[in-house]
Coordinates of C-alpha atoms in Angstrom, one line a residue:
Chain A
M11 CA -35.9 -23.8 -35.4
R12 CA -32.6 -21.4 -34.7
G13 CA -31.0 -24.9 -32.7
V14 CA -28.5 -26.5 -33.6
S15 CA -29.3 -28.5 -36.2
T16 CA -32.8 -28.8 -35.0
E17 CA -34.0 -29.8 -38.4
N18 CA -37.2 -32.1 -38.5
G19 CA -36.3 -35.2 -40.4
N20 CA -37.0 -38.4 -40.1
G21 CA -35.4 -40.7 -38.1
A22 CA -35.9 -40.7 -34.2
P23 CA -35.6 -38.1 -32.0
R24 CA -31.8 -37.3 -30.5
I25 CA -30.3 -35.2 -28.3
D26 CA -26.1 -35.6 -28.7
I27 CA -24.4 -32.9 -26.7
V28 CA -20.4 -33.5 -26.8
D29 CA -17.7 -32.1 -24.4
A30 CA -20.5 -28.8 -24.1
G31 CA -19.6 -25.7 -22.7
V32 CA -22.2 -22.2 -21.9
D33 CA -20.3 -19.2 -20.7
F34 CA -22.2 -16.5 -20.1
P35 CA -20.4 -12.7 -20.9
I36 CA -21.6 -10.2 -18.3
F37 CA -21.1 -6.5 -19.2
D38 CA -22.6 -4.8 -16.8
A39 CA -20.5 -6.6 -14.2
K40 CA -18.3 -4.7 -12.6
S41 CA -15.2 -6.9 -13.3
R42 CA -13.6 -5.0 -9.8
S43 CA -16.2 -6.5 -7.6
L44 CA -15.8 -10.3 -9.5
K45 CA -11.4 -10.2 -9.1
K46 CA -11.2 -12.7 -7.7
A47 CA -13.3 -16.3 -8.8
V48 CA -16.1 -16.7 -6.8
L49 CA -17.2 -20.5 -6.2
G50 CA -19.9 -20.1 -4.0
K51 CA -22.7 -22.1 -3.3
A52 CA -25.2 -21.3 -6.2
G53 CA -24.6 -20.2 -9.4
G54 CA -21.7 -21.6 -12.0
R55 CA -18.2 -20.5 -11.9
I56 CA -17.1 -17.1 -12.3
G57 CA -13.8 -16.7 -14.6
T58 CA -12.3 -13.6 -14.9
E59 CA -9.1 -14.3 -17.7
S60 CA -11.0 -11.9 -19.9
K61 CA -11.8 -8.0 -19.4
V62 CA -15.6 -8.9 -19.2
P63 CA -16.5 -11.1 -16.3
I64 CA -17.8 -14.7 -17.5
I65 CA -20.2 -17.0 -16.0
E66 CA -19.5 -20.7 -17.1
A67 CA -23.0 -21.7 -17.2
L68 CA -22.4 -25.0 -18.0
R69 CA -18.9 -27.3 -18.3
S70 CA -18.0 -30.6 -20.6
I71 CA -21.1 -31.4 -20.5
N72 CA -21.8 -34.8 -22.6
V73 CA -25.5 -36.2 -22.8
S74 CA -26.7 -38.4 -25.4
L75 CA -30.6 -38.9 -25.2
R76 CA -32.5 -41.7 -27.5
K77 CA -36.3 -41.9 -27.9
G78 CA -38.4 -42.8 -24.9
D79 CA -36.1 -41.1 -22.7
R80 CA -37.6 -39.5 -19.9
V81 CA -35.1 -37.8 -17.9
A82 CA -35.4 -35.7 -14.6
L83 CA -33.3 -32.5 -14.1
V84 CA -32.6 -32.1 -10.5
G85 CA -29.8 -29.8 -8.2
H86 CA -29.5 -26.6 -6.7
N87 CA -30.8 -23.2 -8.0
G88 CA -28.9 -21.8 -10.5
A89 CA -26.4 -25.1 -11.2
G90 CA -27.3 -25.0 -14.7
K91 CA -31.0 -26.8 -15.5
S92 CA -32.4 -24.6 -16.7
T93 CA -29.5 -23.2 -19.0
L94 CA -29.2 -27.1 -19.6
L95 CA -32.6 -27.2 -20.7
R96 CA -32.4 -24.3 -23.2
L97 CA -28.6 -25.6 -24.8
M98 CA -31.5 -28.5 -25.5
S99 CA -33.7 -26.8 -27.4
G100 CA -30.9 -25.1 -29.3
I101 CA -32.0 -21.3 -27.8
Y102 CA -28.2 -21.3 -26.7
E103 CA -25.4 -23.0 -28.9
P104 CA -22.6 -24.2 -27.2
T105 CA -19.6 -21.9 -26.8
R106 CA -17.2 -25.3 -26.2
G107 CA -17.6 -28.1 -27.7
R108 CA -21.0 -29.3 -29.9
S109 CA -24.6 -30.2 -29.7
F110 CA -26.7 -32.1 -31.9
V111 CA -30.6 -32.2 -31.8
H112 CA -33.1 -34.2 -34.2
G113 CA -36.3 -33.7 -33.9
K114 CA -38.7 -30.8 -33.1
V115 CA -38.3 -29.3 -30.2
A116 CA -41.1 -28.3 -28.3
P117 CA -40.1 -25.7 -25.0
V118 CA -42.4 -25.1 -22.1
F119 CA -39.9 -22.3 -19.9
D120 CA -41.2 -19.1 -18.7
L121 CA -44.4 -19.0 -19.7
A122 CA -45.5 -15.6 -19.7
V123 CA -42.9 -15.1 -22.9
G124 CA -44.1 -15.5 -26.5
M125 CA -48.1 -15.3 -25.1
D126 CA -49.6 -12.0 -25.4
P127 CA -51.4 -10.8 -22.5
E128 CA -54.2 -8.3 -24.8
I129 CA -55.0 -11.3 -27.1
S130 CA -57.4 -14.1 -26.8
G131 CA -56.7 -17.3 -25.7
L132 CA -57.3 -19.3 -29.1
D133 CA -54.7 -16.3 -30.6
N134 CA -52.0 -16.9 -28.0
I135 CA -52.6 -20.6 -28.6
L136 CA -52.0 -20.0 -32.0
I137 CA -48.6 -17.8 -32.3
R138 CA -47.7 -20.6 -29.8
G139 CA -47.9 -23.2 -32.4
L140 CA -46.5 -20.9 -35.4
F141 CA -43.7 -20.5 -33.0
L142 CA -43.1 -24.2 -32.3
G143 CA -43.1 -24.7 -36.0
M144 CA -47.1 -26.0 -37.1
T145 CA -49.3 -24.1 -40.0
K146 CA -51.8 -22.2 -39.5
K147 CA -54.2 -24.6 -40.7
Q148 CA -53.0 -27.6 -38.4
M149 CA -53.7 -24.9 -35.2
E150 CA -56.7 -24.8 -36.3
A151 CA -57.4 -28.6 -36.2
R152 CA -56.0 -29.0 -33.2
I153 CA -57.5 -25.9 -31.2
D154 CA -60.7 -28.3 -30.4
D155 CA -58.4 -30.8 -29.0
I156 CA -56.7 -27.7 -26.6
A157 CA -60.2 -26.4 -25.6
E158 CA -60.5 -29.8 -24.3
F159 CA -57.9 -30.5 -22.9
T160 CA -57.2 -27.8 -21.4
E161 CA -60.5 -27.5 -20.0
L162 CA -60.5 -23.5 -20.4
G163 CA -64.0 -23.5 -22.5
D164 CA -65.3 -20.2 -22.9
Y165 CA -62.2 -18.8 -21.2
L166 CA -60.5 -19.4 -24.2
S167 CA -62.0 -16.0 -26.0
M168 CA -61.4 -13.8 -23.3
P169 CA -57.7 -11.7 -23.2
L170 CA -54.8 -13.8 -21.9
R171 CA -54.7 -11.1 -19.2
T172 CA -57.4 -12.3 -17.2
Y173 CA -56.0 -16.0 -17.0
S174 CA -54.7 -17.3 -13.7
T175 CA -51.4 -18.7 -13.7
G176 CA -52.8 -21.9 -13.3
M177 CA -54.6 -21.4 -16.5
R178 CA -51.6 -20.4 -18.2
V179 CA -50.0 -23.4 -17.6
R180 CA -52.8 -25.4 -18.8
L181 CA -53.0 -23.0 -22.1
A182 CA -49.1 -23.5 -22.8
L183 CA -48.9 -27.7 -21.7
G184 CA -52.3 -27.5 -24.0
V185 CA -50.1 -26.2 -26.5
V186 CA -47.4 -28.4 -26.4
T187 CA -48.8 -31.7 -25.9
S188 CA -51.2 -31.5 -28.8
I189 CA -48.5 -30.7 -31.7
D190 CA -47.0 -33.6 -31.5
P191 CA -43.8 -32.6 -30.6
E192 CA -40.7 -35.1 -30.5
I193 CA -38.9 -33.5 -27.9
L194 CA -40.6 -31.9 -24.9
L195 CA -38.5 -29.8 -22.4
L196 CA -39.6 -28.5 -19.2
D197 CA -38.7 -26.3 -17.0
E198 CA -40.3 -26.0 -13.5
G199 CA -43.0 -24.3 -12.9
I200 CA -45.7 -26.2 -13.9
G201 CA -46.6 -27.1 -10.3
A202 CA -49.0 -23.7 -10.3
V203 CA -52.3 -26.3 -12.0
D204 CA -54.0 -28.4 -9.3
A205 CA -53.5 -32.0 -8.8
E206 CA -57.0 -33.1 -11.1
F207 CA -54.8 -31.0 -14.0
L208 CA -52.0 -32.6 -13.1
A209 CA -53.0 -36.2 -12.6
K210 CA -54.7 -35.9 -16.4
A211 CA -51.0 -34.1 -18.0
R212 CA -49.6 -37.0 -17.2
D213 CA -51.0 -39.2 -18.7
R214 CA -50.9 -36.9 -21.5
L215 CA -47.6 -36.5 -21.1
F216 CA -46.3 -39.7 -20.5
E217 CA -48.5 -40.9 -23.6
L218 CA -46.8 -38.9 -25.6
V219 CA -43.4 -39.6 -24.8
E220 CA -44.1 -43.0 -25.5
R221 CA -45.2 -42.7 -28.9
S222 CA -42.7 -40.6 -30.2
G223 CA -40.1 -38.7 -28.0
I224 CA -37.8 -37.4 -25.4
L225 CA -38.3 -35.6 -22.3
V226 CA -36.6 -33.7 -20.2
F227 CA -38.0 -31.8 -16.9
A228 CA -36.6 -29.6 -14.5
S229 CA -38.4 -29.7 -11.2
H230 CA -37.8 -29.6 -7.7
S231 CA -41.1 -31.6 -6.9
D232 CA -39.6 -34.8 -6.6
E233 CA -43.2 -36.4 -6.8
F234 CA -43.4 -35.3 -10.6
L235 CA -40.2 -36.2 -11.5
A236 CA -41.0 -39.9 -9.8
D237 CA -44.7 -39.4 -11.8
L238 CA -42.9 -38.8 -14.9
C239 CA -38.9 -39.9 -15.2
E240 CA -37.4 -43.0 -15.1
T241 CA -33.5 -41.4 -14.9
A242 CA -31.8 -38.6 -14.2
I243 CA -29.3 -35.9 -14.0
W244 CA -28.1 -34.1 -11.3
M245 CA -26.1 -30.8 -12.2
D246 CA -24.2 -29.8 -9.5
H247 CA -21.7 -26.0 -10.7
G248 CA -22.7 -26.7 -14.3
T249 CA -21.1 -29.6 -14.6
I250 CA -23.2 -33.0 -15.0
R251 CA -22.7 -34.1 -11.4
E252 CA -24.4 -38.0 -11.9
H253 CA -26.5 -39.5 -14.9
G254 CA -28.3 -42.4 -14.2
P255 CA -31.9 -44.4 -12.8
L256 CA -33.8 -41.6 -11.1
R257 CA -34.2 -43.4 -7.9
E258 CA -30.2 -43.7 -7.3
V259 CA -29.7 -40.1 -8.5
L260 CA -32.3 -38.8 -6.0
H261 CA -30.7 -40.6 -3.1
H262 CA -27.5 -39.8 -3.8
Y263 CA -28.8 -35.9 -4.3
K264 CA -30.8 -35.6 -1.4
G265 CA -28.9 -38.2 0.6
H266 CA -31.6 -40.4 1.2
D267 CA -33.9 -42.6 -0.3
V268 CA -36.8 -40.4 -1.9
L269 CA -38.5 -42.9 -4.1
A270 CA -38.6 -45.4 -1.4
E271 CA -40.2 -42.7 0.8
F272 CA -43.2 -42.1 -1.5
E273 CA -43.7 -45.6 -1.7
S274 CA -44.2 -46.3 1.8
R275 CA -46.8 -43.6 1.7
Chain B
M7 CA -31.2 -46.7 -22.7
A8 CA -29.3 -43.2 -22.8
V9 CA -25.5 -43.6 -21.6
T10 CA -23.8 -40.5 -20.9
V11 CA -20.2 -40.6 -20.1
T12 CA -18.9 -38.0 -18.0
A13 CA -15.9 -35.5 -19.5
D14 CA -13.5 -37.9 -18.0
D15 CA -14.6 -41.2 -19.8
E16 CA -13.9 -42.4 -23.0
R17 CA -16.0 -40.9 -25.7
A18 CA -18.7 -42.6 -27.2
E19 CA -17.7 -43.5 -30.6
G20 CA -21.1 -42.3 -32.4
A21 CA -20.0 -38.6 -30.8
R22 CA -16.7 -38.5 -33.3
P23 CA -18.2 -38.3 -36.4
L24 CA -21.1 -36.2 -35.0
A25 CA -18.9 -33.7 -34.4
D26 CA -17.6 -33.1 -37.9
D27 CA -21.0 -33.0 -40.0
V28 CA -22.7 -30.2 -38.0
P29 CA -21.6 -26.9 -38.8
G30 CA -19.7 -25.0 -36.4
P31 CA -22.0 -21.7 -35.2
R32 CA -19.4 -19.2 -37.0
S33 CA -20.9 -21.1 -40.6
W34 CA -22.5 -19.4 -43.5
Q35 CA -24.7 -22.5 -43.7
R36 CA -26.1 -20.8 -40.3
A37 CA -26.3 -17.7 -41.4
F38 CA -28.3 -18.5 -44.9
G39 CA -30.2 -21.3 -43.1
D40 CA -31.4 -19.0 -40.1
L41 CA -32.4 -16.3 -43.3
R42 CA -34.3 -19.1 -44.8
Q43 CA -35.8 -20.5 -41.8
G44 CA -36.8 -17.4 -41.0
W45 CA -38.5 -16.7 -44.6
R46 CA -40.4 -20.1 -44.1
Q47 CA -42.0 -18.7 -40.9
R48 CA -44.2 -16.0 -43.2
P49 CA -47.4 -17.0 -41.1
L50 CA -45.6 -15.9 -38.2
W51 CA -44.2 -12.9 -38.7
G52 CA -47.1 -11.8 -40.9
Y53 CA -49.8 -12.8 -38.2
L54 CA -47.2 -11.1 -35.0
G55 CA -46.6 -7.6 -37.6
W56 CA -50.3 -7.1 -38.0
Q57 CA -51.0 -8.1 -34.1
D58 CA -48.2 -5.4 -33.5
I59 CA -50.3 -3.1 -35.5
K60 CA -53.4 -3.7 -33.8
Q61 CA -51.9 -3.9 -30.7
R62 CA -51.0 -0.2 -30.7
Y63 CA -54.9 0.9 -31.8
R64 CA -56.5 -2.1 -29.2
R65 CA -59.7 -0.2 -28.1
S66 CA -59.3 2.8 -29.9
V67 CA -62.4 3.0 -32.1
L68 CA -60.8 4.9 -35.2
G69 CA -57.8 1.9 -35.0
P70 CA -55.4 1.5 -37.8
L71 CA -56.5 4.2 -39.4
W72 CA -55.3 7.0 -36.7
I73 CA -51.7 6.1 -38.5
S74 CA -52.9 7.4 -41.7
I75 CA -54.8 11.0 -39.8
S76 CA -52.1 11.6 -38.0
M77 CA -49.5 11.3 -41.1
A78 CA -52.2 13.7 -42.8
V79 CA -51.8 16.5 -39.9
I80 CA -47.7 16.3 -39.7
A81 CA -47.2 16.6 -43.2
T82 CA -50.3 19.4 -43.5
A83 CA -49.0 21.0 -41.1
M84 CA -44.9 20.9 -41.9
G85 CA -46.0 21.2 -45.6
I86 CA -47.6 24.7 -44.8
L87 CA -44.6 25.5 -42.7
Y88 CA -42.2 25.1 -44.4
G89 CA -43.9 26.2 -47.4
A90 CA -44.0 29.9 -45.9
L91 CA -40.5 29.5 -44.7
F92 CA -39.1 28.8 -48.3
Q93 CA -41.6 31.0 -50.5
E94 CA -43.0 27.7 -51.7
Q95 CA -46.0 26.9 -53.7
I96 CA -48.6 25.1 -52.2
E97 CA -49.6 22.9 -54.6
T98 CA -46.3 21.5 -55.5
F99 CA -44.2 21.6 -52.0
L100 CA -47.6 20.3 -50.1
P101 CA -47.2 17.1 -51.5
Y102 CA -43.8 17.1 -51.9
V103 CA -43.7 17.3 -48.1
A104 CA -45.6 15.0 -47.6
V105 CA -44.2 12.0 -49.8
G106 CA -40.7 12.8 -48.4
L107 CA -42.0 12.2 -44.3
L108 CA -43.9 8.9 -46.3
I109 CA -40.7 7.6 -47.1
W110 CA -39.0 9.2 -44.1
N111 CA -41.1 7.1 -41.9
F112 CA -40.1 3.6 -43.4
I113 CA -36.4 4.2 -43.4
S114 CA -36.2 5.9 -40.0
G115 CA -38.4 3.2 -38.5
C116 CA -36.2 0.6 -39.7
I117 CA -32.9 2.3 -38.8
L118 CA -35.0 3.4 -35.0
E119 CA -36.6 -0.2 -34.2
G120 CA -33.7 -2.0 -36.0
S121 CA -31.1 -1.2 -33.8
E122 CA -33.8 -2.4 -31.0
V123 CA -35.0 -5.6 -33.2
F124 CA -33.6 -7.7 -30.9
I125 CA -33.5 -6.0 -27.5
A126 CA -36.9 -5.8 -28.0
N127 CA -37.5 -9.3 -28.1
E128 CA -35.2 -10.4 -25.5
G129 CA -38.1 -12.9 -24.3
L130 CA -38.3 -14.3 -27.7
I131 CA -35.1 -15.4 -27.9
R132 CA -34.5 -16.0 -24.6
F133 CA -37.4 -18.5 -24.3
L134 CA -38.3 -20.3 -27.9
P135 CA -36.3 -21.3 -30.3
A136 CA -36.5 -19.5 -33.7
P137 CA -34.5 -18.0 -36.3
L138 CA -33.1 -14.7 -35.6
S139 CA -34.3 -13.4 -38.9
L140 CA -38.2 -13.8 -37.7
H141 CA -37.9 -10.9 -35.6
V142 CA -36.0 -9.0 -38.4
Y143 CA -38.7 -9.9 -41.3
R144 CA -41.7 -9.2 -38.6
L145 CA -39.9 -5.8 -38.2
V146 CA -39.9 -4.4 -41.6
W147 CA -43.2 -6.4 -42.3
R148 CA -44.8 -4.4 -40.0
Q149 CA -43.5 -1.4 -41.1
T150 CA -44.5 -2.0 -44.8
L151 CA -48.0 -2.0 -43.0
F152 CA -47.6 1.3 -41.7
F153 CA -46.4 2.7 -44.9
L154 CA -49.4 1.1 -46.8
H155 CA -51.8 2.6 -44.1
N156 CA -49.8 6.7 -45.0
L157 CA -50.1 5.6 -48.7
V158 CA -54.0 6.6 -48.3
V159 CA -52.6 10.0 -47.5
W160 CA -50.5 9.9 -51.0
V161 CA -54.0 9.0 -53.0
I162 CA -55.5 11.8 -51.4
L163 CA -53.4 14.3 -52.3
M164 CA -52.7 13.0 -55.9
I165 CA -56.5 14.0 -56.1
I166 CA -56.5 17.4 -54.6
F167 CA -53.6 18.6 -56.5
P168 CA -53.0 16.0 -59.8
H169 CA -49.3 15.3 -60.7
P170 CA -48.2 13.8 -64.4
L171 CA -48.3 10.3 -62.8
G172 CA -48.0 7.8 -65.3
W173 CA -45.9 5.1 -66.1
T174 CA -42.9 6.2 -64.5
T175 CA -45.0 6.3 -61.0
L176 CA -44.8 2.0 -61.4
V177 CA -41.0 2.8 -61.0
A178 CA -42.0 3.6 -56.9
L179 CA -42.8 -0.7 -56.7
P180 CA -39.1 -1.6 -57.3
A181 CA -38.3 1.7 -55.6
F182 CA -40.0 0.6 -52.2
A183 CA -39.3 -3.5 -52.7
V184 CA -35.2 -2.0 -52.5
L185 CA -35.7 -0.1 -49.7
V186 CA -37.2 -3.0 -48.1
A187 CA -34.1 -5.3 -49.1
N188 CA -32.6 -2.4 -46.9
G189 CA -34.4 -2.3 -44.2
G190 CA -33.0 -6.1 -43.8
W191 CA -29.7 -5.3 -43.4
I192 CA -30.3 -2.4 -41.4
A193 CA -32.1 -4.3 -38.6
I194 CA -29.7 -7.3 -38.8
L195 CA -26.7 -5.0 -38.9
T196 CA -27.2 -2.4 -36.7
G197 CA -29.3 -5.2 -34.5
I198 CA -26.5 -7.4 -33.6
I199 CA -24.1 -4.5 -33.0
A200 CA -26.4 -2.5 -30.9
T201 CA -27.6 -5.8 -28.6
R202 CA -23.3 -6.1 -27.9
F203 CA -23.2 -2.5 -27.5
R204 CA -25.8 -0.8 -25.5
D205 CA -24.5 2.9 -26.4
I206 CA -25.8 2.3 -29.8
P207 CA -29.5 3.0 -30.2
P208 CA -29.0 6.5 -28.3
I209 CA -26.4 7.2 -30.8
I210 CA -28.2 6.1 -33.7
A211 CA -31.4 7.5 -32.6
S212 CA -29.8 10.9 -32.5
V213 CA -27.4 10.1 -35.5
T214 CA -31.6 9.4 -37.3
Q215 CA -32.3 13.0 -35.7
L216 CA -30.0 14.5 -38.0
V217 CA -30.1 12.9 -40.8
F218 CA -33.9 14.1 -41.3
F219 CA -32.6 17.8 -41.7
M220 CA -30.2 16.8 -44.1
T221 CA -32.0 15.1 -45.8
P222 CA -34.1 17.6 -48.2
I223 CA -37.7 16.1 -46.7
V224 CA -39.1 19.7 -45.6
W225 CA -36.7 21.7 -47.9
S226 CA -36.2 21.3 -51.8
Y227 CA -32.7 20.3 -53.0
E228 CA -33.6 21.7 -56.0
R229 CA -34.0 25.1 -54.9
L230 CA -30.7 25.3 -52.6
V231 CA -28.4 24.5 -55.5
S232 CA -30.0 26.4 -57.6
N233 CA -29.5 29.7 -55.3
P234 CA -25.1 30.6 -55.8
A235 CA -24.8 31.9 -52.5
V236 CA -25.2 28.2 -50.6
A237 CA -24.7 26.1 -53.9
E238 CA -21.5 25.0 -53.0
R239 CA -22.7 23.3 -49.3
A240 CA -25.7 22.2 -50.7
R241 CA -24.2 19.8 -52.5
L242 CA -22.8 18.2 -49.9
A243 CA -26.7 16.8 -48.9
E244 CA -25.4 14.5 -51.7
L245 CA -23.3 12.7 -49.1
N246 CA -26.4 12.2 -47.3
P247 CA -27.4 8.0 -48.4
A248 CA -30.6 9.1 -47.0
L249 CA -31.0 12.2 -50.0
H250 CA -30.7 9.2 -52.4
F251 CA -33.2 6.4 -50.7
V252 CA -35.8 9.4 -50.4
E253 CA -35.5 10.4 -54.2
I254 CA -35.7 6.8 -55.7
M255 CA -38.7 6.7 -54.2
R256 CA -40.2 10.4 -54.3
Q257 CA -39.4 10.8 -58.1
P258 CA -41.9 8.3 -59.4
M259 CA -44.4 9.2 -56.5
L260 CA -44.4 12.9 -57.6
G261 CA -44.4 12.3 -61.6
D262 CA -41.0 13.5 -61.6
P263 CA -38.2 12.3 -63.8
I264 CA -36.1 9.6 -62.4
V265 CA -32.6 10.3 -61.9
L266 CA -30.3 7.2 -62.5
R267 CA -27.6 8.8 -60.5
H268 CA -29.8 7.8 -57.7
W269 CA -30.1 4.0 -58.1
Y270 CA -26.8 4.0 -59.0
V271 CA -25.8 4.9 -55.3
V272 CA -28.8 2.8 -53.2
G273 CA -27.4 0.0 -55.1
V274 CA -24.0 0.1 -54.4
I275 CA -25.1 0.4 -50.9
T276 CA -27.9 -2.0 -50.8
I277 CA -25.1 -4.5 -52.1
V278 CA -22.5 -3.1 -49.3
G279 CA -24.7 -3.2 -46.6
W280 CA -25.9 -6.8 -47.2
A281 CA -22.2 -7.9 -47.5
A282 CA -21.6 -6.1 -44.1
A283 CA -25.2 -7.7 -42.2
L284 CA -24.2 -11.2 -43.6
V285 CA -20.7 -11.2 -42.2
C286 CA -22.2 -10.1 -38.5
L287 CA -25.1 -12.4 -39.3
R288 CA -22.3 -15.2 -40.1
N289 CA -20.1 -14.5 -37.0
Y290 CA -22.3 -13.1 -33.9
R291 CA -26.3 -14.9 -34.9
A292 CA -25.0 -17.5 -32.5
R293 CA -24.0 -15.0 -29.7
V294 CA -26.8 -12.8 -29.8
A295 CA -29.4 -14.9 -27.3
Y296 CA -26.3 -15.2 -25.2
W297 CA -25.9 -11.1 -25.1
V298 CA -29.9 -10.0 -24.9

């Protein structure tokens, strides 16, 4: 993995991000129109010191996660949730500070990416597995398990373009949960599956995290988060506004005790 | 349980030594690590390279055979046309043009697709953690597969127009290895630069087009040099690096004597090119994900 030392090694998985920042240069934006530093409600801070406008997507991020952590990522659109997930996966290396990720990372970000619509579901499973560091043999041994979990059956030999969004989500989740990842990073979007499958996926994710790893889950659905996570990180304007028990963070973020409402239902 | 400190809090004790033992984004260790990890993922890019080819000919009856067929058609047409223009013997000129085109196709494929190698894989780079070199290996492998398909044309031509092939023909193997190695640095170097400066791919495309005509593929260098009227100008072609790359491969494939001069030039270019590509990889490897 290209990530920051995402070596598969011995020892428990961990993520340590120290004082990290992520700046995006925006080459095609006219710097003139961005002369005034904008600090709106959505998005990170846009700086203009250099010639190329820069979006400070993340600033002063300090996170340290250990085995067994199940973390919810909450925040407005553009608050930096996805960027933080990609920092954790090692796709982005911090422009400032350091990030250290130890363990086998399995990201589920954009479901369309890394999936070839023209080839069959089975081939896509294989490619995705290879991308995540598995061997061909290991993947072949898991195909049955994935087929059973995703309930896609004969559809697996059909080209992926014939799949619905929900079926793609099933496939992607099937792959990442079958390869025993140590660090599982889920971005919003897995909400496309039906409730029945979600319950099944939840059990599997739960089991997985119990066994071996760290889960970080970005979502706007409080119900999913309440099901899967224990703690939460509240992202705001590219910084971590709060990190603590899920209930408290969600309460502060939403302004009311969301979990209590679920319980009272 | 996770303990998180906000920016203002004191640093966790565990954090300090950590910052020192992780090599920074701009380190040789990470650059070579990228190449090594990409190499380790051979099954992946090997598979993807095949998929790329199959993808192009999906649902066509002849499939990848089209690569060889279109090559044969172009080579024959050009061989006949330019053979007539330069008044060359068709038995020697047709194979000469065909082999030159084979080699040129590999070289130009590496250059043209090389400059787009990261731009074209934007999705993968932004959504899946993988070494950058993976995309480069995949590209060079795909071009190699194209070349192998085209090799059928060479085999057929050698049967129709027998050439004095012998042991020296085997020199084509190391020559191809050198071409592959050069494809690697070209893709890394131009790929990274072109990802940052998007004007580069069109520039490279037009320069490559120009180089094609400056390289003795559809014309013979020997013939022009032996003509006193244009000999002086023809010698300028030696300044074109592509000439040397084509020659090291074409000479053994046609059973011509090997000229060491071309090997020296290619050797120097290979070393200088890789040095430049490695420096570029070291300094900007971590930036590519931000630039795509």
